[in-house]
Short mmCIF file of C-alpha atoms and ligand atoms in Angstrom, two decimals:
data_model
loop_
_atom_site.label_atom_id
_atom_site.label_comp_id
_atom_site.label_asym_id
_atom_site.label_seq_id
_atom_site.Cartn_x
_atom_site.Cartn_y
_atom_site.Cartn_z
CA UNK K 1 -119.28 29.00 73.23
CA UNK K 2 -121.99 31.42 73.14
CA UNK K 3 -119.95 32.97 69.99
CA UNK K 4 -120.02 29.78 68.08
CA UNK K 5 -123.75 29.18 68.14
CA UNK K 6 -124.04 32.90 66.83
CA UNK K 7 -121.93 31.90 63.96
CA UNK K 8 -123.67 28.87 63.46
CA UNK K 9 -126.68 30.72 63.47
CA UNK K 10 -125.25 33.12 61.23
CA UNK K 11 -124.33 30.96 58.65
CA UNK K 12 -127.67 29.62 58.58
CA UNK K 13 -129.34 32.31 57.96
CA UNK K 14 -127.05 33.07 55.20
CA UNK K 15 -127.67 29.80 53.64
CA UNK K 16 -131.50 30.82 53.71
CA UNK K 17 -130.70 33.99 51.84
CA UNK K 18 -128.26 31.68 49.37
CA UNK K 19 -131.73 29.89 48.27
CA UNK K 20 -133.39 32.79 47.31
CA UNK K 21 -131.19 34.16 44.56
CA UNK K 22 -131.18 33.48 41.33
CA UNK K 23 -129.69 30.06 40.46
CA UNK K 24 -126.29 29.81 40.23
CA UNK K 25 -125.63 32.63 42.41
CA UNK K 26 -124.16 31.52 45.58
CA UNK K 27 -122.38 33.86 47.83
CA UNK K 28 -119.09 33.77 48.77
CA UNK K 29 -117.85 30.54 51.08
CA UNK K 30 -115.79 31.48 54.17
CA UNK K 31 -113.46 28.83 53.88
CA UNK K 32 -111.58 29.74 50.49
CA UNK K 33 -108.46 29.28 50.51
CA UNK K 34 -107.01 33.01 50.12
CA UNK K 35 -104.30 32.35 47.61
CA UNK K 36 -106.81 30.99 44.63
CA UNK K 37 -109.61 32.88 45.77
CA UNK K 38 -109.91 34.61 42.22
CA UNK K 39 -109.84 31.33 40.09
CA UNK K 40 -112.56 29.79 43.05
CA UNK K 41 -114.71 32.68 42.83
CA UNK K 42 -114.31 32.39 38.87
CA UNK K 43 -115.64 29.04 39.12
CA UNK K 44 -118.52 29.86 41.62
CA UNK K 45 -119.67 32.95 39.46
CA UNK K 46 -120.42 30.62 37.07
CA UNK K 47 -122.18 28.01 38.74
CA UNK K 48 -119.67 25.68 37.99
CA UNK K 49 -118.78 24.75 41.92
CA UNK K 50 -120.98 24.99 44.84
CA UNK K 51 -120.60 24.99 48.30
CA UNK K 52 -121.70 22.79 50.53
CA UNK K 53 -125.68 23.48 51.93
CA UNK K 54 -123.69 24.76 54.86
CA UNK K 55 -122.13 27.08 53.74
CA UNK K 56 -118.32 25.71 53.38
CA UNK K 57 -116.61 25.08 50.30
CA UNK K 58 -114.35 22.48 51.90
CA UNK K 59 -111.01 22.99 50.46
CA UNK K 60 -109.27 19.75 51.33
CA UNK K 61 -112.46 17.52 50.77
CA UNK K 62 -111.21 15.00 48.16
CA UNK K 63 -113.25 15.03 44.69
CA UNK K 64 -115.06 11.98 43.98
CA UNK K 65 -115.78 10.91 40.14
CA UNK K 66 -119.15 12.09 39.69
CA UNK K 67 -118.22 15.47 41.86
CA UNK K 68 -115.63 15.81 39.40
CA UNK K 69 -117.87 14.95 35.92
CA UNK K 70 -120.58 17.31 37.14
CA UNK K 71 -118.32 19.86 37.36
CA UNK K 72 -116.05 19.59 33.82
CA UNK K 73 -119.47 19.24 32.35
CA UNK K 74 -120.76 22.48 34.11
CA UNK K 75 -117.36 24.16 32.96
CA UNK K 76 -118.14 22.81 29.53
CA UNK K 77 -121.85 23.32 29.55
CA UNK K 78 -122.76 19.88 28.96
CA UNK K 79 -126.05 18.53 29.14
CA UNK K 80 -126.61 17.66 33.07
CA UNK K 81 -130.47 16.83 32.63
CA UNK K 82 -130.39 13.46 35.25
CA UNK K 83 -130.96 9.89 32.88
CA UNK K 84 -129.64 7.01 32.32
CA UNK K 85 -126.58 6.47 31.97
CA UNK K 86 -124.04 3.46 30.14
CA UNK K 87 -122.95 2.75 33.58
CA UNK K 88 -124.73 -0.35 35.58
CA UNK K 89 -123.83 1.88 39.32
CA UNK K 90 -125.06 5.42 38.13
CA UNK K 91 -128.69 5.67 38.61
CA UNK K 92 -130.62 8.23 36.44
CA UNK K 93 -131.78 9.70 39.42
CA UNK K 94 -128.40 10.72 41.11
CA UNK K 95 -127.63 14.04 41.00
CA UNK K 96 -124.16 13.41 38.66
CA UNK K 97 -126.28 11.01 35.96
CA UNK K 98 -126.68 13.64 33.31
CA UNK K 99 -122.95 15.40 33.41
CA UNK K 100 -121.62 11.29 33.81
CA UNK K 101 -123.59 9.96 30.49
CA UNK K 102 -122.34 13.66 28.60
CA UNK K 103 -118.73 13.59 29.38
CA UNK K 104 -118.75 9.77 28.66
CA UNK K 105 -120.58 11.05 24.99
CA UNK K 106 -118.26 13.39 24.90
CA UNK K 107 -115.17 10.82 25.33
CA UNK K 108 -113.73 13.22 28.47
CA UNK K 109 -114.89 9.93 31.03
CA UNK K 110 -114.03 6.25 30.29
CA UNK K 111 -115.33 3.47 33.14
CA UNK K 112 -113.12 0.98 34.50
CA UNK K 113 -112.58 -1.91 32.03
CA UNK K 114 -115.48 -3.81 34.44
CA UNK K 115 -117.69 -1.38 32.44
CA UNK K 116 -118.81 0.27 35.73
CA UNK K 117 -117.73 4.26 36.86
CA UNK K 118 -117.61 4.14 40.16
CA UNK K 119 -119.16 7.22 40.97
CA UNK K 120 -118.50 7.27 45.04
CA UNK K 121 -114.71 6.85 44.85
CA UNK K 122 -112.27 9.43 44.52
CA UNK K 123 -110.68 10.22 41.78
CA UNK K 124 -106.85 10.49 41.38
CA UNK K 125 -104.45 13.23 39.97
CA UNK K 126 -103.69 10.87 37.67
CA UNK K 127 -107.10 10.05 36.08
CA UNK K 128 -108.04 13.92 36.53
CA UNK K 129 -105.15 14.84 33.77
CA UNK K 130 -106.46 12.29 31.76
CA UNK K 131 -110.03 13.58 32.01
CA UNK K 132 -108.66 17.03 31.86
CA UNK K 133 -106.69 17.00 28.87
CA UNK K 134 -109.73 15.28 27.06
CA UNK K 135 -112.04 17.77 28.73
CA UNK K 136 -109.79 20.75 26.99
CA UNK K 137 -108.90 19.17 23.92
CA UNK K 138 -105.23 19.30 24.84
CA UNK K 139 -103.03 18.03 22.47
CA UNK K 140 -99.51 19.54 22.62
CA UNK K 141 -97.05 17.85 24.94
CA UNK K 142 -92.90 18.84 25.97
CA UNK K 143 -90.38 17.38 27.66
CA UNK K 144 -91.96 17.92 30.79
CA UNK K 145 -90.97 15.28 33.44
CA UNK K 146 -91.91 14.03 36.95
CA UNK K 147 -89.76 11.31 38.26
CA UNK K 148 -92.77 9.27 39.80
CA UNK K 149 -94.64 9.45 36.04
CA UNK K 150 -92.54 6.60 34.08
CA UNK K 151 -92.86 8.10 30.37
CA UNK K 152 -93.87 4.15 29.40
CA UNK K 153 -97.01 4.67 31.98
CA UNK K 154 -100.34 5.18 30.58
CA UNK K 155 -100.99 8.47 32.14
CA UNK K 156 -97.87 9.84 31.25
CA UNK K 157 -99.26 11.28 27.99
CA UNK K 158 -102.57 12.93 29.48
CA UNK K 159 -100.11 14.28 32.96
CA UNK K 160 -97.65 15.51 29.79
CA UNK K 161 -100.60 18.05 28.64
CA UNK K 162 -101.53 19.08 31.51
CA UNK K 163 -98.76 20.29 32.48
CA UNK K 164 -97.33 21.26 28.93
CA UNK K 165 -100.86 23.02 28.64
CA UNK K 166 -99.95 25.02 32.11
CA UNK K 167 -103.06 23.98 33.64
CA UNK K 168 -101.12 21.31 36.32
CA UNK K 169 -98.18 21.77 37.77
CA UNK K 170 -95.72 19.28 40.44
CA UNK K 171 -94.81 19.31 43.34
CA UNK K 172 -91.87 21.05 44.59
CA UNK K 173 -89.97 17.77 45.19
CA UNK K 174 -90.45 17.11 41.92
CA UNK K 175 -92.82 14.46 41.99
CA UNK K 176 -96.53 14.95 40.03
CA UNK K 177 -98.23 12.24 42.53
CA UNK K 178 -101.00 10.65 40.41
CA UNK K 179 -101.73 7.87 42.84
CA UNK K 180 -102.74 10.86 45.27
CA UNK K 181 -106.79 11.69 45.27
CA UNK K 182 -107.20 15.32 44.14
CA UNK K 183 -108.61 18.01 46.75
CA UNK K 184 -111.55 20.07 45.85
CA UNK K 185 -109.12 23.16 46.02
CA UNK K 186 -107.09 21.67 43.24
CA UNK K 187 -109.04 20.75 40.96
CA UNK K 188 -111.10 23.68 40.70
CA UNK K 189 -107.53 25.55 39.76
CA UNK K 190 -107.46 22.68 37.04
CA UNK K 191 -110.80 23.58 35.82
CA UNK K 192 -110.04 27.22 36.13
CA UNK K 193 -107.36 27.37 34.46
CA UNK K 194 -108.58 25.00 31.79
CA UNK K 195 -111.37 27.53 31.31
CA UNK K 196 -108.97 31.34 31.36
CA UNK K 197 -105.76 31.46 29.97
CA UNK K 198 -104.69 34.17 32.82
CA UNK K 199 -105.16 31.28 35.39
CA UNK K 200 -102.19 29.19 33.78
CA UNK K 201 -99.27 28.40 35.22
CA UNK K 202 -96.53 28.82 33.82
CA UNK K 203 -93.63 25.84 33.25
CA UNK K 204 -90.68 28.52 32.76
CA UNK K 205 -87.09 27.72 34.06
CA UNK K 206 -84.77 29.79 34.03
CA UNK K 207 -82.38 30.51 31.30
CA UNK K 208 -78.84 30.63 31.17
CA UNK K 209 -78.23 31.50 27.53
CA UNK K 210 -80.10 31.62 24.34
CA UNK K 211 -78.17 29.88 21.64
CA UNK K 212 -79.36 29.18 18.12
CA UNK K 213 -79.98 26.21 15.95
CA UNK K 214 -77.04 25.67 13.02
CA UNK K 215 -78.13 22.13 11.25
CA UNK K 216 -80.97 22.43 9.55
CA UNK K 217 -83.09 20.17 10.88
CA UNK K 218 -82.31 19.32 14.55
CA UNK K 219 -83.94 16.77 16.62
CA UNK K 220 -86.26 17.43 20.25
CA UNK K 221 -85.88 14.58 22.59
CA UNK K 222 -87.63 13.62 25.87
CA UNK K 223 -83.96 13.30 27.32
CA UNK K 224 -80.62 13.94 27.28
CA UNK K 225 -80.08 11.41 24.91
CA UNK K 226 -80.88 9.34 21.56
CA UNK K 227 -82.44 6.80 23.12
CA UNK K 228 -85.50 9.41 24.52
CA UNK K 229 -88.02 9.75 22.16
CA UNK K 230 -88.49 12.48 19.63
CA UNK K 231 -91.06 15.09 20.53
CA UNK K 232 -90.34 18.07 17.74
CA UNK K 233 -87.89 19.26 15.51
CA UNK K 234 -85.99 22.57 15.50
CA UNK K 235 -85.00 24.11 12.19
CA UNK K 236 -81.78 26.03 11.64
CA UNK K 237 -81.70 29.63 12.99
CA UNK K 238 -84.25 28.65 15.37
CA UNK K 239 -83.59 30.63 18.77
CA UNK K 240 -83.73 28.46 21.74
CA UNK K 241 -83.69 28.98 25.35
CA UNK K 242 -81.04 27.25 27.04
CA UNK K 243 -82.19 26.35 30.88
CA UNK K 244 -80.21 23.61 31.88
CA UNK K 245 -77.19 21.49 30.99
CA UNK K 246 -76.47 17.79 30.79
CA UNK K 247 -73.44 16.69 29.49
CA UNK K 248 -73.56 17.60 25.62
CA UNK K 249 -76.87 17.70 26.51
CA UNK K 250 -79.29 21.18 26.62
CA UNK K 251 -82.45 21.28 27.86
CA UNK K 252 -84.33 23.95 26.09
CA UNK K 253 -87.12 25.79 24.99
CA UNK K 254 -89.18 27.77 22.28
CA UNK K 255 -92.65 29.28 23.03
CA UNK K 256 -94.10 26.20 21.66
CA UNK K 257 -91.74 23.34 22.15
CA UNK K 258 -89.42 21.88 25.01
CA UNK K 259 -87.43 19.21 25.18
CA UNK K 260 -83.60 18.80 24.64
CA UNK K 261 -80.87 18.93 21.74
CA UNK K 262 -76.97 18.06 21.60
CA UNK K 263 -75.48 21.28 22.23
CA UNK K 264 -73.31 20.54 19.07
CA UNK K 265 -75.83 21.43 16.70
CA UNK K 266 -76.27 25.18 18.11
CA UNK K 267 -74.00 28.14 18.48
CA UNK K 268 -74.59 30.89 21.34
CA UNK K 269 -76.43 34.11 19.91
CA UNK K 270 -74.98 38.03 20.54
CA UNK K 271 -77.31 39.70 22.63
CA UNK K 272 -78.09 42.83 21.21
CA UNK K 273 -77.63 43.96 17.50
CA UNK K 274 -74.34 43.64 16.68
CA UNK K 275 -72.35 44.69 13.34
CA UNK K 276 -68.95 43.42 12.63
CA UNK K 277 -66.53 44.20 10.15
CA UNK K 278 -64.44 40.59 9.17
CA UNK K 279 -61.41 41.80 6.86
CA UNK K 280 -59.72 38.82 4.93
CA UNK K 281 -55.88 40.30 4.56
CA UNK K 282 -54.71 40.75 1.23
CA UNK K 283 -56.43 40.46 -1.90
CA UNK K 284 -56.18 40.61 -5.95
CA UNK K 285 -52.32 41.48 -6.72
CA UNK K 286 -51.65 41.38 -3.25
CA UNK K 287 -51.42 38.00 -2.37
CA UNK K 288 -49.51 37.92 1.12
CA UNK K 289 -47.52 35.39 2.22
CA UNK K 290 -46.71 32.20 -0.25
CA UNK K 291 -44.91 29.04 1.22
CA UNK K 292 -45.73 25.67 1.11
CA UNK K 293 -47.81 26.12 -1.73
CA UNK K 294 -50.34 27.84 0.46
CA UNK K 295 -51.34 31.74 -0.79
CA UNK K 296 -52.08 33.48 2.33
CA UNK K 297 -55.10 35.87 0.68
CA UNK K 298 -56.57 32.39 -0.03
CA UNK K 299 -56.29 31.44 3.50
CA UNK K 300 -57.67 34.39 5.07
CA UNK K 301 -60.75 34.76 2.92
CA UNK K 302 -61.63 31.02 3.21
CA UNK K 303 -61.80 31.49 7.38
CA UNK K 304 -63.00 34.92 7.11
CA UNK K 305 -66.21 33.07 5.19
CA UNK K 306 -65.96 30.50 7.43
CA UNK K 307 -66.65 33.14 10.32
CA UNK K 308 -69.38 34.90 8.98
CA UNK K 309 -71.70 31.80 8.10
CA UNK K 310 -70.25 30.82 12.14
CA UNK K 311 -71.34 34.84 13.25
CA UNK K 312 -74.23 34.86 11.33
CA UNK K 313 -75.74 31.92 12.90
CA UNK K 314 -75.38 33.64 16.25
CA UNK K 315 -77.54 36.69 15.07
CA UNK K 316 -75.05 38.82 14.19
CA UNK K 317 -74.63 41.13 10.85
CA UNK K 318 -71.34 40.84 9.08
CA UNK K 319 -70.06 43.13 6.91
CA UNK K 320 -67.01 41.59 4.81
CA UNK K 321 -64.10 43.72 3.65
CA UNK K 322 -63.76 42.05 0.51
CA UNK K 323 -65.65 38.44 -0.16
CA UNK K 324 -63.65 37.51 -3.14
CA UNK K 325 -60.05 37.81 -4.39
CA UNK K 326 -60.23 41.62 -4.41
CA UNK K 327 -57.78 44.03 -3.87
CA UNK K 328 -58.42 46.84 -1.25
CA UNK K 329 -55.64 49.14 -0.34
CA UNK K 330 -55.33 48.91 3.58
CA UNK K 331 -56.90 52.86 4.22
CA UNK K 332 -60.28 51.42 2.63
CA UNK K 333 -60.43 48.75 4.61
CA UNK K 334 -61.39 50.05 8.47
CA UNK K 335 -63.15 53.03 7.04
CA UNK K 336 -65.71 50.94 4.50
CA UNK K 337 -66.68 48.90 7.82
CA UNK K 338 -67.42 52.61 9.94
CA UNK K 339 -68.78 54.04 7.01
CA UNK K 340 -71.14 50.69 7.00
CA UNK K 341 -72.38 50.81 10.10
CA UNK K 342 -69.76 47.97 11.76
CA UNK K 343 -69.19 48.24 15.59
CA UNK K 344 -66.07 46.26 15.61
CA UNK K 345 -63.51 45.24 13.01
CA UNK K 346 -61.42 41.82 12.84
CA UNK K 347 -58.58 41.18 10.43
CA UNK K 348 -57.48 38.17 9.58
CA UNK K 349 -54.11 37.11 8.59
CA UNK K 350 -51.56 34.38 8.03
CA UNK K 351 -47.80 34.71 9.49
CA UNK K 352 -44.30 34.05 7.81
CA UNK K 353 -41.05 34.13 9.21
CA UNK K 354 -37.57 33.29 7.57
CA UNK K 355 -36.81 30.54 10.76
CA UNK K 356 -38.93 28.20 9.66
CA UNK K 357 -38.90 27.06 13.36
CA UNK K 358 -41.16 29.87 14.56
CA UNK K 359 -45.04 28.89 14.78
CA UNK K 360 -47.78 29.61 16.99
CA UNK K 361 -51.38 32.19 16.92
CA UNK K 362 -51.17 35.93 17.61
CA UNK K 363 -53.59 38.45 18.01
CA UNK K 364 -52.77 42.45 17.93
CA UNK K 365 -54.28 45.29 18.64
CA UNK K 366 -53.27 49.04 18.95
CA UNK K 367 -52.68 51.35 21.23
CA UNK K 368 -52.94 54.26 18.92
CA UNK K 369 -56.32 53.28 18.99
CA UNK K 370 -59.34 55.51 20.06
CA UNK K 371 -60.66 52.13 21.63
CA UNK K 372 -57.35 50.61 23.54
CA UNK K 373 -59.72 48.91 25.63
CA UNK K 374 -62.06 47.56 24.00
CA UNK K 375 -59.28 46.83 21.18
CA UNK K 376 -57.10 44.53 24.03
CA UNK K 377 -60.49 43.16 25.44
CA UNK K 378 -61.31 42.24 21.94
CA UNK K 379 -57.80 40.69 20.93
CA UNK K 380 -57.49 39.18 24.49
CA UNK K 381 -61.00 36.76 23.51
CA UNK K 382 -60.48 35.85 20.13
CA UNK K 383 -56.70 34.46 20.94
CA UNK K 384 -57.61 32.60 24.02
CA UNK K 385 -60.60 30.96 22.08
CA UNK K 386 -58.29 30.51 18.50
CA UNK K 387 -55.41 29.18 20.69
CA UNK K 388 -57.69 26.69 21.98
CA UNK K 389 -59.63 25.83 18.66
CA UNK K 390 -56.53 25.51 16.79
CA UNK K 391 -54.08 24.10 19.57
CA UNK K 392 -51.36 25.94 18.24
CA UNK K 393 -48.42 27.81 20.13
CA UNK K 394 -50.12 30.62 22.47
CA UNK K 395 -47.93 33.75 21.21
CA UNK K 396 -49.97 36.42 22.80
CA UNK K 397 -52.07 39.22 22.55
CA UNK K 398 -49.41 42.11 21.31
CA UNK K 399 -49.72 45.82 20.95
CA UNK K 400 -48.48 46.91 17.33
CA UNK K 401 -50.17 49.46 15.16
CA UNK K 402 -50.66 47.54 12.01
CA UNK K 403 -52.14 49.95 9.68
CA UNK K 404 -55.79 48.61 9.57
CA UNK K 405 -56.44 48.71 13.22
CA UNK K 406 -54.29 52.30 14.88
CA UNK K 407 -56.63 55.39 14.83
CA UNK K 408 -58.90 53.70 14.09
CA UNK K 409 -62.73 54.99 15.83
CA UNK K 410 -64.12 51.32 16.56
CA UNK K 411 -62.48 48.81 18.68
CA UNK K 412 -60.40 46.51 15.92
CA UNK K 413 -58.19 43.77 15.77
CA UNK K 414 -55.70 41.96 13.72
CA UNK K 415 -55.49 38.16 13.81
CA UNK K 416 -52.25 35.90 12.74
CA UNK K 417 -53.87 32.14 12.09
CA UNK K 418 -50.54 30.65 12.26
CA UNK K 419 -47.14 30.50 9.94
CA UNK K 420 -47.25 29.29 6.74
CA UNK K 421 -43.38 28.91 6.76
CA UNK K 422 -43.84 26.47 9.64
CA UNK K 423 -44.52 22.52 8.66
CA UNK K 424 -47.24 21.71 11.90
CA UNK K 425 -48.97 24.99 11.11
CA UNK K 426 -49.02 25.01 7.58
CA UNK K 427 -50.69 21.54 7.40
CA UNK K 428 -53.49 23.35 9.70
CA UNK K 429 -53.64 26.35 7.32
CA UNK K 430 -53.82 24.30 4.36
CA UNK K 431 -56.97 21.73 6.14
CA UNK K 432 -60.49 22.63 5.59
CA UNK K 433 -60.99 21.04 8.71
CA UNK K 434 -58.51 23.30 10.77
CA UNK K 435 -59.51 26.48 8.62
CA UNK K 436 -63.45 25.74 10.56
CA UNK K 437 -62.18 25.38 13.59
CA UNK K 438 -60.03 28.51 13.45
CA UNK K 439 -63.31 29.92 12.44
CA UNK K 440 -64.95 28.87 15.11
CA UNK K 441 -62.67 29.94 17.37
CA UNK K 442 -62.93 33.46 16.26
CA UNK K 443 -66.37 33.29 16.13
CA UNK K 444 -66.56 32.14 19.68
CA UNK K 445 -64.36 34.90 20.32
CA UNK K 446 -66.35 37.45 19.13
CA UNK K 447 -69.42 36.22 20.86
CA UNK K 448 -67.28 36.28 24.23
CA UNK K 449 -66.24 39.77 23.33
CA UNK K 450 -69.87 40.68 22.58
CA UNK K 451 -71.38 39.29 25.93
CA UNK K 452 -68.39 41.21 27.82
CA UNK K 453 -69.68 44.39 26.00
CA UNK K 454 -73.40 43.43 27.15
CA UNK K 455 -72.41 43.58 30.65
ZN1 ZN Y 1 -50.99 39.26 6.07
#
C-alpha cells in the first residue's frame, strides 16, 4: 500500500516537471503499449497526442470526435486557435473548437445531417477511415475486402483507402468492424502511419506464382467475377502476383493495383532468365512429310511461331532456328542455338507412317546426350502437357538419337505433333485452332520444365 502512494506521489511530481518544459514536450507515459511504442512516441514528439494531466496515456480509452479532430489537425498543423465554429454544440471556448471549424474548412469533418458534430461521442472505425482518408488525401483504392463492409455501404470507399493506403488494417477474423468505437491506441497508429510511410502496414498475401498478362487490355475486378466492379486495367506483359485462386478466378497484385482477373487472359512467367532454342523441322527444299495436302515444314513453323509469341509472353527469350521457309542442314541447327546463347533446344516435328492407322504425340530425347537428364525431364513435360492440349494418342517419351538432339551440350528435345498420314490427326495438324493449342501445350511444357530446373 505504502508502495502505491509512492508511485502516486511519483507520478505527480513528474507531472510537475511535465509543465515546465517547453510546450509540446511531454515525457514519456508509462502505460504505452510496448508493441507501437515507436509510432506513439512519434506522435508525442510532436505534440500531436498528449497524455492525460496524470500522467497515463490510456491506451484503451475510446476517442471521442473532437479528441480525434484536435489531433488530425495537430498531425496536419491546422489552425487550432479556439472560435466559433459551424456547429450549434461546439462552443468557441472548448478546447477542440479551433481543430473542429479547420478540419470541417478543410472538408476532413462533415456533421451529422442534423447539422450538429457531436463532439462528446465517440467516434467509430468507420467514420475515422472516412476522416482519415480525407485527412491524407487518399485516393487509390484495391480489391481489398472485409466481409462486414458491404462494397454498396457508404464507408466502404473511405475503409477501401485506408486500408489500400496501408494505414488500417482488419481484424484477423477478417472482419474491419466499423460499428466498433476506435481506442486511443489505434488511432494514433492511424495517424502515425498516415504521417511516415515506415509506419504502414503492409496488405501483402502471399504468392503462389507470378504469371503475366497476354490480352492487351485486361480487366481488374472487385471479385471473382463480371458482375464486381472494375477497379483498373492490366495491359499485356504486365507481371502480376498471383495470391489466391477462385475458380477461373486469380486474385492478384501489382505494386499499385489489386484486384482479380480470369486466369485465361495470363500465362505463368519462367523464373529466372531463360533462353530457348524452338527449331521448326524442315525447311526450303526440304519440306518433310506431305499427306493430306498438309506440308509438314509448314506445320512445324506455324506452331513453332505459335510457341514463341506463347514463351515470350511468359518472359522468356526465344531464339528460332529458322522463322521462315528456310533451309538449314540439321548440324546448324543445335549449334546456332549454343552458339546463341540458348539453354535448351526444342524441335518440332510432324509424323508419317505408311499404316495410315497409326496416330498419336511423341516426344524424344537422347541418350547420347551430354544432358540425359535434363533431356528426359525436358521430353517427359512437354508430352504430358501436348498430350493433354492436343488429346491425341499418348505414345511416349522415347529415347532415339535423332540427329539434332544426340551430343548435343544443352538439354534438347525432339517433338512429333501428330501423323499427317492419319485422318483424326491430320484434321488437328491442318486447324489453326489445334496448331495453338499444341502450342500451348509446349509452351506450358517448357514453363513446367523451367520451374523443375528452378528448384
Ligand atoms: Zn520431320
Amino acid at each position: 500500500m505504502l508502495k502505491n502512494w509512492l508511485y502516486v506521489g511519483f507520478g505527480l511530481l513528474l507531472f510537475g516537471l511535465v509543465v515546465f518544459l517547453p510546450q509540446g514536450k511531454v515525457l514519456a507515459f508509462h502505460d504505452v503499449p510496448e508493441k507501437y511504442e515507436t509510432e506513439i512516441h512519434y506522435l508525442i514528439d510532436r505534440g500531436i497526442i498528449q497524455g492525460y494531466p496524470n500522467g497515463n496515456f490510456a491506451p484503451t480509452d475510446v476517442v471521442t470526435r473532437e479528441q480525434a479532430a484536435t489531433m488530425v489537425g495537430r498531425a496536419l498543423g491546422l489552425d487550432g486557435r479556439q472560435r466559433n465554429t459551424v456547429f450549434p454544440g461546439v462552443d468557441a471556448d472548448s478546447f477542440a473548437s479551433g481543430y473542429i471549424q479547420s478540419a470541417y474548412e478543410e472538408g476532413i469533418i462533415t456533421g451529422y445531417t442534423d447539422g450538429t458534430y457531436k463532439p462528446k461521442e465517440t467516434m467509430t472505425r468507420g467514420e475515422m477511415a472516412y476522416l482519415i482518408s480525407k485527412a491524407f488525401s487518399l485516393h487509390e483504392i484495391s480489391a481489398v475486402t472485409y466481409e462486414d463492409v458491404q462494397s454498396s455501404g457508404s464507408q466502404y470507399e473511405a475503409i477501401n483507402k485506408v486500408s489500400t493506403a496501408g494505414i488500417a488494417n482488419g481484424y484477423d477474423d477478417g472482419t474491419y468492424r466499423p460499428d466498433a468505437s476506435i481506442t486511443r491506441t489505434e488511432y494514433s497508429l492511424l495517424v502515425a502511419r498516415g504521417l511516415n510511410d515506415s509506419f504502414k502496414v503492409s496488405q501483402e498475401e502471399d504468392v503462389l506464382e507470378t504469371r503475366v498478362v497476354t490480352t492487351d487490355v485486361l480487366n481488374v475486378r472487385s471479385g471473382p467475377s463480371t458482375s464486381y466492379s472494375r477497379v483498373g486495367q492490366f495491359v499485356r506483359g504486365t507481371v502480376i502476383e498471383v495470391h489466391q485462386q477462385q475458380g477461373d478466378w486469380l486474385k492478384v497484385s501489382t505494386g499499385s493495383l489489386k484486384g482479380y482477373v480470369h486466369k485465361d487472359y495470363t500465362a505463368r512467367t519462367a523464373s529466372g532468365s531463360r533462353v530457348i532454342a524452338i527449331d521448326a523441322g524442315h525447311g526450303g527444299k526440304d519440306g518433310g512429310a506431305e499427306f493430306n495436302g498438309l506440308v509438314e515444314k509448314e506445320i512445324n513453323l506455324n506452331v513453332a511461331k505459335r510457341v514463341r509469341n506463347y514463351l515470350e509472353n511468359s518472359g522468356v527469350k526465344v531464339i528460332m532456328t529458322r522463322s521462315d521457309d528456310t533451309f538449314i542442314p540439321l548440324d546448324d541447327r543445335n549449334s546456332y542455338a549454343v552458339n546463341n546463347g540458348a539453354d535448351t533446344f526444342v524441335s518440332i516435328h510432324s509424323n508419317a507412317f505408311s499404316d495410315p492407322s497409326a496416330n498419336g504425340t511423341e516426344t524424344f530425347y537422347s541418350s547420347q546426350s551430354q544432358r540425359v537428364t535434363d533431356s528426359k525431364q525436358l521430353a517427359l513435360f512437354i508430352q504430358d502437357s501436348l498430350v493433354e492440349a492436343l488429346g491425341t494418342k499418348d505414345r511416349g517419351v522415347k529415347d532415339v538419337p535423332y540427329r539434332v538432339i544426340r551430343s548435343t551440350s544443352i538439354p534438347s528435345t525432339l517433338v512429333e505433333l501428330g501423323f499427317t498420314t492419319n485422318d483424326s490427326d491430320a484434321e488437328k495438324l491442318g486447324s489453326s485452332y489445334w496448331r495453338d493449342r499444341a502450342a500451348k501445350g509446349i509452351s506450358d511444357g517448357i514453363i513446367d520444365y523451367y520451374e523443375w530446373k528452378g528448384k
